[in-house]
PDB file of C-alpha atoms in Angstrom:
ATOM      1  CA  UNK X 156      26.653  55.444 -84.233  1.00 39.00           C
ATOM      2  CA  UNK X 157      29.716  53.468 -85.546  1.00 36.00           C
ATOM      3  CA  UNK X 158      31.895  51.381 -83.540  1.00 36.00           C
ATOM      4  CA  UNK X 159      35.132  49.617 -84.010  1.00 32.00           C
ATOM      5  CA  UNK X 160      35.342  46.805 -87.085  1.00 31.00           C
ATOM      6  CA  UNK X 161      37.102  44.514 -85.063  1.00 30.00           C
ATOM      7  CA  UNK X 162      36.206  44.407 -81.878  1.00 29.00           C
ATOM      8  CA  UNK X 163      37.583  41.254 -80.511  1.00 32.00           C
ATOM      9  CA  UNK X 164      40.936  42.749 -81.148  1.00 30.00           C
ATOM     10  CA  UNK X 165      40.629  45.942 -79.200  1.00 33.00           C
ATOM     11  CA  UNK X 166      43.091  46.145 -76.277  1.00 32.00           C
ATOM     12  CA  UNK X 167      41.572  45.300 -73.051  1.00 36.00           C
ATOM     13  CA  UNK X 168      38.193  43.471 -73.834  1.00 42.00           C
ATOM     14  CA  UNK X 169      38.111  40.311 -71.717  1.00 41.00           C
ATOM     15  CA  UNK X 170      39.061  37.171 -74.092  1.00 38.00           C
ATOM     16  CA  UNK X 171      40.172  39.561 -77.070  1.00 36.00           C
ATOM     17  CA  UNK X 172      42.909  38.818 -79.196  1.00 32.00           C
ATOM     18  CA  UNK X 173      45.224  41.126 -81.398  1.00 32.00           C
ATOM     19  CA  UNK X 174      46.795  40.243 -84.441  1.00 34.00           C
ATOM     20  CA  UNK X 175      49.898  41.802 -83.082  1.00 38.00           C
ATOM     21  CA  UNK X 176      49.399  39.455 -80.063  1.00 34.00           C
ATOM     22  CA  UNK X 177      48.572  36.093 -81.727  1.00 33.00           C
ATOM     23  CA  UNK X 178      51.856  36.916 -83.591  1.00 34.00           C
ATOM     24  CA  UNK X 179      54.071  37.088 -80.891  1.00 37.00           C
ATOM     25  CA  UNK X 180      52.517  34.431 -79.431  1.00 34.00           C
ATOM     26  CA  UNK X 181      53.301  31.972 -82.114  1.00 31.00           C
ATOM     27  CA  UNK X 182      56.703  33.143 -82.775  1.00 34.00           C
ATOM     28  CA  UNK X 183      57.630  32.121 -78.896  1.00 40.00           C
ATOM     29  CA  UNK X 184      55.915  28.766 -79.311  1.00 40.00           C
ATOM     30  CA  UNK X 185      53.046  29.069 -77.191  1.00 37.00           C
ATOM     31  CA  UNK X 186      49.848  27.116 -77.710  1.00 38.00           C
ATOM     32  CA  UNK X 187      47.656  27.887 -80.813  1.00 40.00           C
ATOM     33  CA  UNK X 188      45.012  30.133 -80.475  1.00 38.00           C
ATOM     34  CA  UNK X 189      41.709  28.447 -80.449  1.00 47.00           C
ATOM     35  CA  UNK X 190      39.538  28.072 -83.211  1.00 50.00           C
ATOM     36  CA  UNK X 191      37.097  30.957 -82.172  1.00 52.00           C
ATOM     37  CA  UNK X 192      39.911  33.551 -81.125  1.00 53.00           C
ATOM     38  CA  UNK X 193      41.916  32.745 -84.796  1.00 47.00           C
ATOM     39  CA  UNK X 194      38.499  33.337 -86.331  1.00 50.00           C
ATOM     40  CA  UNK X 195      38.136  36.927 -84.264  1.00 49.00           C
ATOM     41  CA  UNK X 196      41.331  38.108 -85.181  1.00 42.00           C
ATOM     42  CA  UNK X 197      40.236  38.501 -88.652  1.00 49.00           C
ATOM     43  CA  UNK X 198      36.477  39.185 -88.130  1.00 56.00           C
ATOM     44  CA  UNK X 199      33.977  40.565 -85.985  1.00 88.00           C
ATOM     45  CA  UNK X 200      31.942  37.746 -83.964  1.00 95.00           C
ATOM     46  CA  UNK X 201      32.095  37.376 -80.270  1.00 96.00           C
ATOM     47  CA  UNK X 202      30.665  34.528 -77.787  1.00 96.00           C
ATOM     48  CA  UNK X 203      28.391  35.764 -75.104  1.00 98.00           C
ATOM     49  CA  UNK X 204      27.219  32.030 -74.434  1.00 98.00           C
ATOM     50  CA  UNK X 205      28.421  28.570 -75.531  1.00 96.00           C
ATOM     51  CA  UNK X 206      25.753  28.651 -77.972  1.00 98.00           C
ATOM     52  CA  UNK X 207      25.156  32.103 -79.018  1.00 98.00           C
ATOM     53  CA  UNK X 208      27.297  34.426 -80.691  1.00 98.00           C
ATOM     54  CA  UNK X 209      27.109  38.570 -81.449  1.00 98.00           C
ATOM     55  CA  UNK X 210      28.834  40.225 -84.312  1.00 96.00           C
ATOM     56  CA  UNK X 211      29.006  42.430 -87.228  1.00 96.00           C
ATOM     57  CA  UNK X 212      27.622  41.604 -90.775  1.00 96.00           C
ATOM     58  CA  UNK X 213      30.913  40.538 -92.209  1.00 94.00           C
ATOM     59  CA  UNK X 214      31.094  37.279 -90.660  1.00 93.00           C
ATOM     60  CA  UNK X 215      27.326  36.072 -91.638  1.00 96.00           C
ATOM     61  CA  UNK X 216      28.971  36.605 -95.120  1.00 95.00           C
ATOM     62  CA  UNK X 217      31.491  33.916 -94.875  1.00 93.00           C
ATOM     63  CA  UNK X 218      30.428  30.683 -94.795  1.00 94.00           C
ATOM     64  CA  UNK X 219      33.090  28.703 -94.530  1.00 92.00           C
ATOM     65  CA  UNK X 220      34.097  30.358 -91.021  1.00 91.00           C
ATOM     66  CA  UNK X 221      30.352  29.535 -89.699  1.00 94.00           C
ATOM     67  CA  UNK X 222      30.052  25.919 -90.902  1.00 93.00           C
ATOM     68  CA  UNK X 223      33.674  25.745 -88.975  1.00 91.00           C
ATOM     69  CA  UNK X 224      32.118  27.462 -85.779  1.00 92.00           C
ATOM     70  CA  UNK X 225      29.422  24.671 -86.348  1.00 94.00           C
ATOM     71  CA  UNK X 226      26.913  28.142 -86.829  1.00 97.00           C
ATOM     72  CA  UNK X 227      23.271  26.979 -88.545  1.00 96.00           C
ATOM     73  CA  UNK X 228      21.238  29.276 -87.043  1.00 98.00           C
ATOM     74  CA  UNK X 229      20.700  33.363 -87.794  1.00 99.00           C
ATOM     75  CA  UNK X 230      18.936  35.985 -86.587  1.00 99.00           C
ATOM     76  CA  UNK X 231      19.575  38.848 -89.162  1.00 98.00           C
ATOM     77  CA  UNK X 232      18.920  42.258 -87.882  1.00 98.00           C
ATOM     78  CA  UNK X 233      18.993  43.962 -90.994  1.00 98.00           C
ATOM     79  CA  UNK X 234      16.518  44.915 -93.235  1.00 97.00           C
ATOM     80  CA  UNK X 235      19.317  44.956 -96.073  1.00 96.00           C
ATOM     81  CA  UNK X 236      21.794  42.525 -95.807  1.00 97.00           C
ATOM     82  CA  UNK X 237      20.676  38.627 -97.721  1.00 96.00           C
ATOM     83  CA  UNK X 238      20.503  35.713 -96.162  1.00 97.00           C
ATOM     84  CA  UNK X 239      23.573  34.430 -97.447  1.00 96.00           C
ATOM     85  CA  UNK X 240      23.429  30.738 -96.844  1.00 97.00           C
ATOM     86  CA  UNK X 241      19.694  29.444 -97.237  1.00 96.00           C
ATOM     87  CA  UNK X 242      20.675  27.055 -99.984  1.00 94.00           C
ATOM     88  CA  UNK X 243      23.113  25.508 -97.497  1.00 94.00           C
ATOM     89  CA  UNK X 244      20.584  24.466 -95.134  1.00 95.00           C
ATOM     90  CA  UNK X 245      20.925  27.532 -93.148  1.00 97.00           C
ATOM     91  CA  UNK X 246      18.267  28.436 -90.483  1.00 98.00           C
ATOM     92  CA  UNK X 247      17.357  32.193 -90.766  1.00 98.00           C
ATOM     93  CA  UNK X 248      14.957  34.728 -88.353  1.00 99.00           C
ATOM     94  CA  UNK X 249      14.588  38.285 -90.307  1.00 98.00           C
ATOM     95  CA  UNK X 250      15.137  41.351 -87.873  1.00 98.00           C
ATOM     96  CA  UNK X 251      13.995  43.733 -90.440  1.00 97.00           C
ATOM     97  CA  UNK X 252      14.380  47.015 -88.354  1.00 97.00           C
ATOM     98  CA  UNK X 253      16.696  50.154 -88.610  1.00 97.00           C
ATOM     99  CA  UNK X 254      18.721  51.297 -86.208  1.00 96.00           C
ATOM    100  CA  UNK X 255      16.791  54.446 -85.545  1.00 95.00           C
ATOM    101  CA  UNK X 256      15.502  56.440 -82.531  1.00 93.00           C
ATOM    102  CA  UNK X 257      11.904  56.083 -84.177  1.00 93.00           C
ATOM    103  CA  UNK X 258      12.343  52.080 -84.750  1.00 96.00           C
ATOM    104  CA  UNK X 259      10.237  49.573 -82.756  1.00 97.00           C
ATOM    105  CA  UNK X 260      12.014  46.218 -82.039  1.00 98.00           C
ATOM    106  CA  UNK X 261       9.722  45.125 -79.381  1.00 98.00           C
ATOM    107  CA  UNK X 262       7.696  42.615 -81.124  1.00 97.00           C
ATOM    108  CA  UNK X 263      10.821  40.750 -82.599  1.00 98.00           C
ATOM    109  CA  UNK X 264      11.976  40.125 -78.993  1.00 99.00           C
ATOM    110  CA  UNK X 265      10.514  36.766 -78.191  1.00 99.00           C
ATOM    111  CA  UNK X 266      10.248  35.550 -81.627  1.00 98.00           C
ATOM    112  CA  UNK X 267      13.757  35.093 -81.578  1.00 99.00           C
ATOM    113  CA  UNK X 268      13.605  34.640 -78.607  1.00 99.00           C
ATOM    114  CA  UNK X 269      11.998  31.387 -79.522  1.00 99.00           C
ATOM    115  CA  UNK X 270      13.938  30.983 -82.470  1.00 99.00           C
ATOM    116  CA  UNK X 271      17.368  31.045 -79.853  1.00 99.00           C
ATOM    117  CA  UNK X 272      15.719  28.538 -77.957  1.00 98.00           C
ATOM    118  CA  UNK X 273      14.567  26.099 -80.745  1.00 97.00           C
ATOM    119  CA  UNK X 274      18.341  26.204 -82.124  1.00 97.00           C
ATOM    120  CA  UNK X 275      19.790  25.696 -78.500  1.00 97.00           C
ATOM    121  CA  UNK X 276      17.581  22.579 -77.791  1.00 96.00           C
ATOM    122  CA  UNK X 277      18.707  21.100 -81.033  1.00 95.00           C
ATOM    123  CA  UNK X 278      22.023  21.588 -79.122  1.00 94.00           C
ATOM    124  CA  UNK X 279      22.443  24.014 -82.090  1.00 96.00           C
ATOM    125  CA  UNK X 280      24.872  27.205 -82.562  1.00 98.00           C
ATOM    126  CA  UNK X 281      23.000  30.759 -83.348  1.00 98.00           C
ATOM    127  CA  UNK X 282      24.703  33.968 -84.956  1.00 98.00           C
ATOM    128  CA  UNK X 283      22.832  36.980 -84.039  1.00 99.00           C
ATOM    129  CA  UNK X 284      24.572  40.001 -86.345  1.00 98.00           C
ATOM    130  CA  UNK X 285      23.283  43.309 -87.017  1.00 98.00           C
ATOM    131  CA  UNK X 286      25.511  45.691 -89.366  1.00 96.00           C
ATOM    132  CA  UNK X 287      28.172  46.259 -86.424  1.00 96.00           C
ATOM    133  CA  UNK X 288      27.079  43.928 -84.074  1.00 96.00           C
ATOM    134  CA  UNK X 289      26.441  46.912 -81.602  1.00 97.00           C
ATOM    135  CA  UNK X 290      22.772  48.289 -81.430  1.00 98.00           C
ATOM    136  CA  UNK X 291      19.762  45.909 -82.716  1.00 99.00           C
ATOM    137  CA  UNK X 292      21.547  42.797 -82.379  1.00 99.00           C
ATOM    138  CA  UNK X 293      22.392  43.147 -78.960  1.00 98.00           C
ATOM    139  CA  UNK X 294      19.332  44.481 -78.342  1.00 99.00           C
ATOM    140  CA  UNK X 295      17.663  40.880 -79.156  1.00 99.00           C
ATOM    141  CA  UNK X 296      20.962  38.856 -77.504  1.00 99.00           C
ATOM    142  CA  UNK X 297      19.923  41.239 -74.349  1.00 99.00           C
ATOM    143  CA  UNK X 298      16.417  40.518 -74.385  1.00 99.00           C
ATOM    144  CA  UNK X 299      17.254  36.452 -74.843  1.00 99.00           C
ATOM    145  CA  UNK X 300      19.096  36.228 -71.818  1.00 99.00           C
ATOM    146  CA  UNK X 301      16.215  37.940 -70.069  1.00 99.00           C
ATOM    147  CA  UNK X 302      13.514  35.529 -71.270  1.00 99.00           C
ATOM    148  CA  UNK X 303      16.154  33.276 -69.701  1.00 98.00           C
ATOM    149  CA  UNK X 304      15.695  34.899 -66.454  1.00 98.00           C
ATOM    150  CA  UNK X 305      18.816  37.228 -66.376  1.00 99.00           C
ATOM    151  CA  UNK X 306      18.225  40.364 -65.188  1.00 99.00           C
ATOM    152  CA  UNK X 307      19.039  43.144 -67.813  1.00 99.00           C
ATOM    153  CA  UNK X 308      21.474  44.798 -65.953  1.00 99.00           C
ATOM    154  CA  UNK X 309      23.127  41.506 -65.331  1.00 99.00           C
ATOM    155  CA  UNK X 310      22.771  40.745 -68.663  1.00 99.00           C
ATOM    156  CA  UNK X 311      24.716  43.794 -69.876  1.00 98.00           C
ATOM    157  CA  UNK X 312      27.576  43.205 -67.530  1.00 98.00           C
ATOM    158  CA  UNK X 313      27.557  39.624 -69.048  1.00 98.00           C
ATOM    159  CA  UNK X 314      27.775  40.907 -72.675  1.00 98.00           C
ATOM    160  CA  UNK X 315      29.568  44.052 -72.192  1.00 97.00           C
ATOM    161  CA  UNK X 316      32.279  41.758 -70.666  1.00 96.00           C
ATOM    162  CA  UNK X 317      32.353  39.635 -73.780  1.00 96.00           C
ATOM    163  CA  UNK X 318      31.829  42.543 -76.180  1.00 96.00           C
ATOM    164  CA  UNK X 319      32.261  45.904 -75.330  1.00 94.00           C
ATOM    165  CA  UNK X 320      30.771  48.015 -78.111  1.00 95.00           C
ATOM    166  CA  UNK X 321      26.762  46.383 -77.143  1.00 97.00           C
ATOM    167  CA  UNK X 322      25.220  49.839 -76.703  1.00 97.00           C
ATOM    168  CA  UNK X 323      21.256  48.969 -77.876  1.00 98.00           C
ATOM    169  CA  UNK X 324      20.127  52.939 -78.702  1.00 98.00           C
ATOM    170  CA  UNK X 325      18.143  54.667 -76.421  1.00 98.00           C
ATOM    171  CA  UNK X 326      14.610  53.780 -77.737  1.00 98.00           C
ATOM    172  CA  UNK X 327      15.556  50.197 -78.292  1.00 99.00           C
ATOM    173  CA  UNK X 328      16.453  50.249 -74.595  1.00 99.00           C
ATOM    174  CA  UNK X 329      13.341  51.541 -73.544  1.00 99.00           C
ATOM    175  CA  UNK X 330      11.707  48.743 -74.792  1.00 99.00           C
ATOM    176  CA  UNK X 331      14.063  46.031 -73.112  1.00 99.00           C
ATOM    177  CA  UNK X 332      13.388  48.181 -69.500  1.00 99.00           C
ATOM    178  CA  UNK X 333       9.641  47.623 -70.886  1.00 99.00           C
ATOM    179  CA  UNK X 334      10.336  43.856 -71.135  1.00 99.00           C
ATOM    180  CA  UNK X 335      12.020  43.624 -67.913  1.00 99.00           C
ATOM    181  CA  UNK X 336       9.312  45.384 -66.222  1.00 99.00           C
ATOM    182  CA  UNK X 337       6.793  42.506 -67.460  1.00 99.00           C
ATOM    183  CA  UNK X 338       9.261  39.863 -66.719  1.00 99.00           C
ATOM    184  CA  UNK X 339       9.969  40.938 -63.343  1.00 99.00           C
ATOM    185  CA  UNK X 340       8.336  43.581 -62.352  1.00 99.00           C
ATOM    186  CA  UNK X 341      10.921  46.370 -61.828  1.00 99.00           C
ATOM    187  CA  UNK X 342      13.736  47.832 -64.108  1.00 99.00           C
ATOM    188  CA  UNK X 343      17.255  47.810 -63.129  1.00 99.00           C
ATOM    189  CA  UNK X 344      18.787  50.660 -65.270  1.00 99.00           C
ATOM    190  CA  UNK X 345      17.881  53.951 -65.470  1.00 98.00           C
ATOM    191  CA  UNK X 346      17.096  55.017 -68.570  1.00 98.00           C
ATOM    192  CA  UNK X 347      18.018  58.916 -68.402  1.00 98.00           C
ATOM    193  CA  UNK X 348      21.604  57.825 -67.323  1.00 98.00           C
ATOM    194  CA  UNK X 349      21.585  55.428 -70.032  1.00 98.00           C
ATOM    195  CA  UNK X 350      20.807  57.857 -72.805  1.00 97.00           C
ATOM    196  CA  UNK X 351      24.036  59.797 -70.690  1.00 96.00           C
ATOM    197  CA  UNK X 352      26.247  57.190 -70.575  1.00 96.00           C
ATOM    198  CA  UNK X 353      25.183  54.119 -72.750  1.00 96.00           C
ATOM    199  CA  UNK X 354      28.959  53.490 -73.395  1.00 94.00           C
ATOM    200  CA  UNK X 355      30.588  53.441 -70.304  1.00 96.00           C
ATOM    201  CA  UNK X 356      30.335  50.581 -67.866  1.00 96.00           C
ATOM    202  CA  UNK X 357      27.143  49.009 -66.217  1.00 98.00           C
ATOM    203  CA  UNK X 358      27.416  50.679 -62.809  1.00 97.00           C
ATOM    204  CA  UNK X 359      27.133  53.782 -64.652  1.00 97.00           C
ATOM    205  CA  UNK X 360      23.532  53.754 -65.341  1.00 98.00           C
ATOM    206  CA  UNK X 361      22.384  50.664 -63.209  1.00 98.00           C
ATOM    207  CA  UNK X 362      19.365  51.477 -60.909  1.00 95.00           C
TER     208      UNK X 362
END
């Protein structure tokens, strides 16, 4: 399912910028825009944490803009895009999964996971991008911030907040209730009004 190209400059997500906005904000003299919210007015990255970042292809295709967001570290959900920047000392996990209801993402989850974890201690910056930056890769940002003892729905309100379109499909979801269950014991969504609702808010389909 698509979603919008840009989403850090859709109306109404929380920290989103518009062109149309960062436009009117320099012509009245206000303050710059920070280096993060120039870069999302032009591409599709978002920050869910200080050190990890969601988004779209596009940007794991520029390297200037991730050597200037200090980025070193990517998990690649995609089974077709390249590793763009290996020859630049560039620290890549392969996702290689489609984004289909038959697709099993579960044993990628704590490998990178791991791989999250290695970058953060190194006090590192990690992209995690799928095509859209919508389904798979929030799917492993989702099941990070688990492993990090965040409940999942808590950890989709956290997201969600800082990127709207994270919708993991329906089977992918499964498998983080799955996770959650072995973390913690219980789930906290329910996954019938999940497959009903999967883009509306939390509350929606939170047990």
């Amino acid at each position: 399912m698509q979603g919008r190209n840009r989403l850090d400059s859709t109306p109404g997500t929380p920290g989103a910028v518009s062109a149309d906005s960062a436009a009117t904000a320099l012509r009245k003299g206000r303050p710059q825009l920070s280096r993060l919210d120039s870069l999302s007015v032009h591409m599709d990255i978002s920050e869910i944490m200080e050190y990890l970042y969601l988004g779209a292809k596009t940007v794991s295709q520029d390297g200037d803009a991730l050597a200037d967001m200090g980025i070193r570290h990517i998990v690649n959900c995609t089974v077709e895009e390249p590793n763009h920047f290996e020859a630049r000392g560039v620290k890549y996990l392969r996702v290689a999964v489609e984004d289909s209801p038959d697709a099993d993402i579960a044993n990628f989850l704590e490998p990178a996971h791991l791989f999250i974890e290695s970058a953060r201690k190194e006090d590192a910056k990690v992209l995690v991008h799928c095509t859209m930056g919508m389904s798979r890769s929030s799917t492993i940002v989702l099941a990070h911030l688990m492993y990090d003892g965040m409940r999942l729905k808590d950890a989709m309100t956290l997201a969600k907040a800082k990127r709207s379109m994270v919708s993991p499909n329906s089977t992918f979801m499964a498998q983080l209730l799955e996770l959650e269950t072995k973390l913690f014991g219980s789930q906290s969504i329910d996954l019938g009004l999940y497959k009903k609702s999967r883009f509306d808010e939390v509350t929606s389909f939170a047990c």
